[in-house]
Amino acid sequence: WEEGPNLGALVQMTTSASAVETDHNAVAALLAGMKNSTIIEKRSFVPTETNNFWECNGCRMVPLEFRAKGSVVFSASEPMNDQIKKHLLECGGNKPLAIPHNATIEPFYGEQVPPIKVTWNSNPDSPVAPKVAS
């Protein structure tokens, strides 16, 4: 997403430079939320909608499997500083991991280099074959 020609408008850039799509509903919802919101969250970990679960404010928009470990913490009160620091040392903010932390790495002996095969499945319940990166 990038700022569009109209001040404050967000447009989604596509692969073709001449094709620009604007999601007007998303823009309207974003602006409406900004108009009514006066709260700016400054804490590193914020409460989730599920009681006693906290998540990193920096990477909470990234899908869970592509976040650094420790991005979600179970705690009745705000998480301890050592838990927060441990996650923040690895946290990439809104930049997702290239390979999810739950991927398996195993030797792969084929005709071409590299000799390592990394696989993961975004939805373990899906019958679709796992993704393979090498």
PDB file of C-alpha atoms in Angstrom:
ATOM      1  CA  TRP A   1       0.000   0.000   0.000  1.00  0.00           C
ATOM      2  CA  GLU A   2       1.206   3.494  -0.778  1.00  0.00           C
ATOM      3  CA  GLU A   3      -0.181   6.997  -0.395  1.00  0.00           C
ATOM      4  CA  GLY A   4      -2.274   7.886  -3.419  1.00  0.00           C
ATOM      5  CA  PRO A   5      -2.513  11.122  -5.401  1.00  0.00           C
ATOM      6  CA  ASN A   6      -5.260  12.456  -3.113  1.00  0.00           C
ATOM      7  CA  LEU A   7      -4.012  13.423   0.329  1.00  0.00           C
ATOM      8  CA  GLY A   8      -4.570  10.539   2.746  1.00  0.00           C
ATOM      9  CA  ALA A   9      -5.787   8.063   0.104  1.00  0.00           C
ATOM     10  CA  LEU A  10      -4.244   4.600   0.192  1.00  0.00           C
ATOM     11  CA  VAL A  11      -3.814   2.666  -3.027  1.00  0.00           C
ATOM     12  CA  GLN A  12      -2.611  -0.856  -3.607  1.00  0.00           C
ATOM     13  CA  MET A  13       0.181  -0.955  -6.159  1.00  0.00           C
ATOM     14  CA  THR A  14       0.029  -3.845  -8.601  1.00  0.00           C
ATOM     15  CA  THR A  15       2.742  -5.300 -10.808  1.00  0.00           C
ATOM     16  CA  SER A  16       1.642  -3.106 -13.700  1.00  0.00           C
ATOM     17  CA  ALA A  17       2.593   0.536 -13.187  1.00  0.00           C
ATOM     18  CA  SER A  18      -0.532   1.702 -15.042  1.00  0.00           C
ATOM     19  CA  ALA A  19      -2.994  -0.346 -12.950  1.00  0.00           C
ATOM     20  CA  VAL A  20      -3.748   1.182  -9.546  1.00  0.00           C
ATOM     21  CA  GLU A  21      -6.601  -0.086  -7.393  1.00  0.00           C
ATOM     22  CA  THR A  22      -8.072   1.805  -4.448  1.00  0.00           C
ATOM     23  CA  ASP A  23      -9.925  -0.067  -1.732  1.00  0.00           C
ATOM     24  CA  HIS A  24     -12.393   2.690  -0.823  1.00  0.00           C
ATOM     25  CA  ASN A  25     -14.014   0.660   1.974  1.00  0.00           C
ATOM     26  CA  ALA A  26     -10.640   0.045   3.643  1.00  0.00           C
ATOM     27  CA  VAL A  27      -9.720   3.721   3.358  1.00  0.00           C
ATOM     28  CA  ALA A  28     -13.077   4.804   4.800  1.00  0.00           C
ATOM     29  CA  ALA A  29     -12.770   2.346   7.715  1.00  0.00           C
ATOM     30  CA  LEU A  30      -9.203   3.477   8.420  1.00  0.00           C
ATOM     31  CA  LEU A  31     -10.126   7.152   8.415  1.00  0.00           C
ATOM     32  CA  ALA A  32     -13.234   6.546  10.567  1.00  0.00           C
ATOM     33  CA  GLY A  33     -11.132   4.664  13.102  1.00  0.00           C
ATOM     34  CA  MET A  34      -8.531   7.423  13.175  1.00  0.00           C
ATOM     35  CA  LYS A  35     -11.235  10.073  13.659  1.00  0.00           C
ATOM     36  CA  ASN A  36     -12.673   8.371  16.749  1.00  0.00           C
ATOM     37  CA  SER A  37      -9.426   7.051  18.228  1.00  0.00           C
ATOM     38  CA  THR A  38      -7.482   9.175  20.661  1.00  0.00           C
ATOM     39  CA  ILE A  39      -5.469   6.300  22.134  1.00  0.00           C
ATOM     40  CA  ILE A  40      -1.926   5.739  20.931  1.00  0.00           C
ATOM     41  CA  GLU A  41      -0.541   2.473  22.297  1.00  0.00           C
ATOM     42  CA  LYS A  42       3.049   2.833  23.462  1.00  0.00           C
ATOM     43  CA  ARG A  43       3.479  -0.468  25.320  1.00  0.00           C
ATOM     44  CA  SER A  44       5.591  -3.211  23.737  1.00  0.00           C
ATOM     45  CA  PHE A  45       2.978  -5.874  24.528  1.00  0.00           C
ATOM     46  CA  VAL A  46      -0.753  -5.201  24.408  1.00  0.00           C
ATOM     47  CA  PRO A  47      -3.703  -7.312  25.604  1.00  0.00           C
ATOM     48  CA  THR A  48      -5.478  -9.420  22.974  1.00  0.00           C
ATOM     49  CA  GLU A  49      -9.207 -10.033  22.705  1.00  0.00           C
ATOM     50  CA  THR A  50      -8.636 -13.325  24.575  1.00  0.00           C
ATOM     51  CA  ASN A  51      -8.297 -12.899  28.339  1.00  0.00           C
ATOM     52  CA  ASN A  52      -4.780 -13.236  29.783  1.00  0.00           C
ATOM     53  CA  PHE A  53      -3.062 -13.247  26.377  1.00  0.00           C
ATOM     54  CA  TRP A  54      -0.729 -10.430  25.354  1.00  0.00           C
ATOM     55  CA  GLU A  55       0.964  -9.888  22.011  1.00  0.00           C
ATOM     56  CA  CYS A  56       3.780  -7.785  20.637  1.00  0.00           C
ATOM     57  CA  ASN A  57       2.493  -4.422  19.480  1.00  0.00           C
ATOM     58  CA  GLY A  58       5.189  -4.274  16.788  1.00  0.00           C
ATOM     59  CA  CYS A  59       4.443  -7.520  14.956  1.00  0.00           C
ATOM     60  CA  ARG A  60       0.818  -8.309  15.837  1.00  0.00           C
ATOM     61  CA  MET A  61      -0.339  -7.668  12.254  1.00  0.00           C
ATOM     62  CA  VAL A  62       2.052 -10.316  10.885  1.00  0.00           C
ATOM     63  CA  PRO A  63       0.581 -13.860  10.628  1.00  0.00           C
ATOM     64  CA  LEU A  64       1.554 -15.826  13.741  1.00  0.00           C
ATOM     65  CA  GLU A  65       3.763 -18.388  11.991  1.00  0.00           C
ATOM     66  CA  PHE A  66       5.880 -15.594  10.469  1.00  0.00           C
ATOM     67  CA  ARG A  67       6.482 -13.742  13.758  1.00  0.00           C
ATOM     68  CA  ALA A  68       9.539 -14.182  15.952  1.00  0.00           C
ATOM     69  CA  LYS A  69       9.037 -16.615  18.837  1.00  0.00           C
ATOM     70  CA  GLY A  70       7.521 -15.161  21.982  1.00  0.00           C
ATOM     71  CA  SER A  71       5.198 -12.716  20.224  1.00  0.00           C
ATOM     72  CA  VAL A  72       2.207 -13.997  22.246  1.00  0.00           C
ATOM     73  CA  VAL A  73       2.434 -14.400  26.016  1.00  0.00           C
ATOM     74  CA  PHE A  74      -0.021 -15.888  28.517  1.00  0.00           C
ATOM     75  CA  SER A  75      -0.093 -13.730  31.640  1.00  0.00           C
ATOM     76  CA  ALA A  76      -2.776 -12.532  34.081  1.00  0.00           C
ATOM     77  CA  SER A  77      -1.063  -9.127  34.181  1.00  0.00           C
ATOM     78  CA  GLU A  78       1.323  -7.297  31.868  1.00  0.00           C
ATOM     79  CA  PRO A  79       4.171  -9.647  30.819  1.00  0.00           C
ATOM     80  CA  MET A  80       7.464  -9.614  32.704  1.00  0.00           C
ATOM     81  CA  ASN A  81      10.298  -7.494  31.306  1.00  0.00           C
ATOM     82  CA  ASP A  82      12.499 -10.538  30.639  1.00  0.00           C
ATOM     83  CA  GLN A  83       9.769 -12.084  28.434  1.00  0.00           C
ATOM     84  CA  ILE A  84       9.386  -8.820  26.527  1.00  0.00           C
ATOM     85  CA  LYS A  85      13.131  -8.296  26.090  1.00  0.00           C
ATOM     86  CA  LYS A  86      13.661 -11.872  24.852  1.00  0.00           C
ATOM     87  CA  HIS A  87      11.071 -11.391  22.108  1.00  0.00           C
ATOM     88  CA  LEU A  88      12.182  -7.874  21.172  1.00  0.00           C
ATOM     89  CA  LEU A  89      15.740  -9.126  20.529  1.00  0.00           C
ATOM     90  CA  GLU A  90      14.353 -11.230  17.646  1.00  0.00           C
ATOM     91  CA  CYS A  91      11.285  -9.203  16.640  1.00  0.00           C
ATOM     92  CA  GLY A  92      11.303  -7.794  13.122  1.00  0.00           C
ATOM     93  CA  GLY A  93       8.337  -5.491  13.723  1.00  0.00           C
ATOM     94  CA  ASN A  94       5.957  -5.576  10.790  1.00  0.00           C
ATOM     95  CA  LYS A  95       8.549  -7.383   8.613  1.00  0.00           C
ATOM     96  CA  PRO A  96       7.642 -11.097   8.556  1.00  0.00           C
ATOM     97  CA  LEU A  97      10.222 -13.871   8.856  1.00  0.00           C
ATOM     98  CA  ALA A  98      11.355 -15.244   5.480  1.00  0.00           C
ATOM     99  CA  ILE A  99      10.686 -18.785   6.717  1.00  0.00           C
ATOM    100  CA  PRO A 100       8.180 -19.422   9.521  1.00  0.00           C
ATOM    101  CA  HIS A 101       9.613 -20.409  12.905  1.00  0.00           C
ATOM    102  CA  ASN A 102       7.699 -23.692  12.841  1.00  0.00           C
ATOM    103  CA  ALA A 103       9.381 -24.885   9.612  1.00  0.00           C
ATOM    104  CA  THR A 104      11.307 -28.145   9.635  1.00  0.00           C
ATOM    105  CA  ILE A 105      14.804 -28.285   8.212  1.00  0.00           C
ATOM    106  CA  GLU A 106      16.181 -31.600   7.043  1.00  0.00           C
ATOM    107  CA  PRO A 107      18.986 -32.826   4.788  1.00  0.00           C
ATOM    108  CA  PHE A 108      17.899 -33.261   1.199  1.00  0.00           C
ATOM    109  CA  TYR A 109      20.121 -35.279  -1.093  1.00  0.00           C
ATOM    110  CA  GLY A 110      19.318 -34.369  -4.660  1.00  0.00           C
ATOM    111  CA  GLU A 111      21.267 -33.650  -7.798  1.00  0.00           C
ATOM    112  CA  GLN A 112      21.351 -29.900  -7.235  1.00  0.00           C
ATOM    113  CA  VAL A 113      22.687 -27.712  -4.442  1.00  0.00           C
ATOM    114  CA  PRO A 114      21.626 -26.742  -1.775  1.00  0.00           C
ATOM    115  CA  PRO A 115      21.460 -29.959   0.216  1.00  0.00           C
ATOM    116  CA  ILE A 116      18.805 -28.613   2.634  1.00  0.00           C
ATOM    117  CA  LYS A 117      15.048 -28.752   2.198  1.00  0.00           C
ATOM    118  CA  VAL A 118      12.818 -26.482   4.298  1.00  0.00           C
ATOM    119  CA  THR A 119       9.086 -27.200   4.385  1.00  0.00           C
ATOM    120  CA  TRP A 120       6.105 -25.659   6.072  1.00  0.00           C
ATOM    121  CA  ASN A 121       2.364 -25.718   5.743  1.00  0.00           C
ATOM    122  CA  SER A 122       0.450 -22.564   6.633  1.00  0.00           C
ATOM    123  CA  ASN A 123      -2.612 -24.642   7.424  1.00  0.00           C
ATOM    124  CA  PRO A 124      -1.691 -28.016   8.981  1.00  0.00           C
ATOM    125  CA  ASP A 125      -5.291 -29.269   8.588  1.00  0.00           C
ATOM    126  CA  SER A 126      -5.230 -28.672   4.841  1.00  0.00           C
ATOM    127  CA  PRO A 127      -4.728 -31.633   2.466  1.00  0.00           C
ATOM    128  CA  VAL A 128      -2.563 -29.387   0.242  1.00  0.00           C
ATOM    129  CA  ALA A 129       1.111 -30.326   0.025  1.00  0.00           C
ATOM    130  CA  PRO A 130       3.475 -28.238   2.172  1.00  0.00           C
ATOM    131  CA  LYS A 131       5.479 -25.401   0.648  1.00  0.00           C
ATOM    132  CA  VAL A 132       9.113 -26.175  -0.112  1.00  0.00           C
ATOM    133  CA  ALA A 133      11.904 -23.604  -0.125  1.00  0.00           C
ATOM    134  CA  SER A 134      15.498 -24.293  -0.936  1.00  0.00           C
TER     135      SER A 134
END
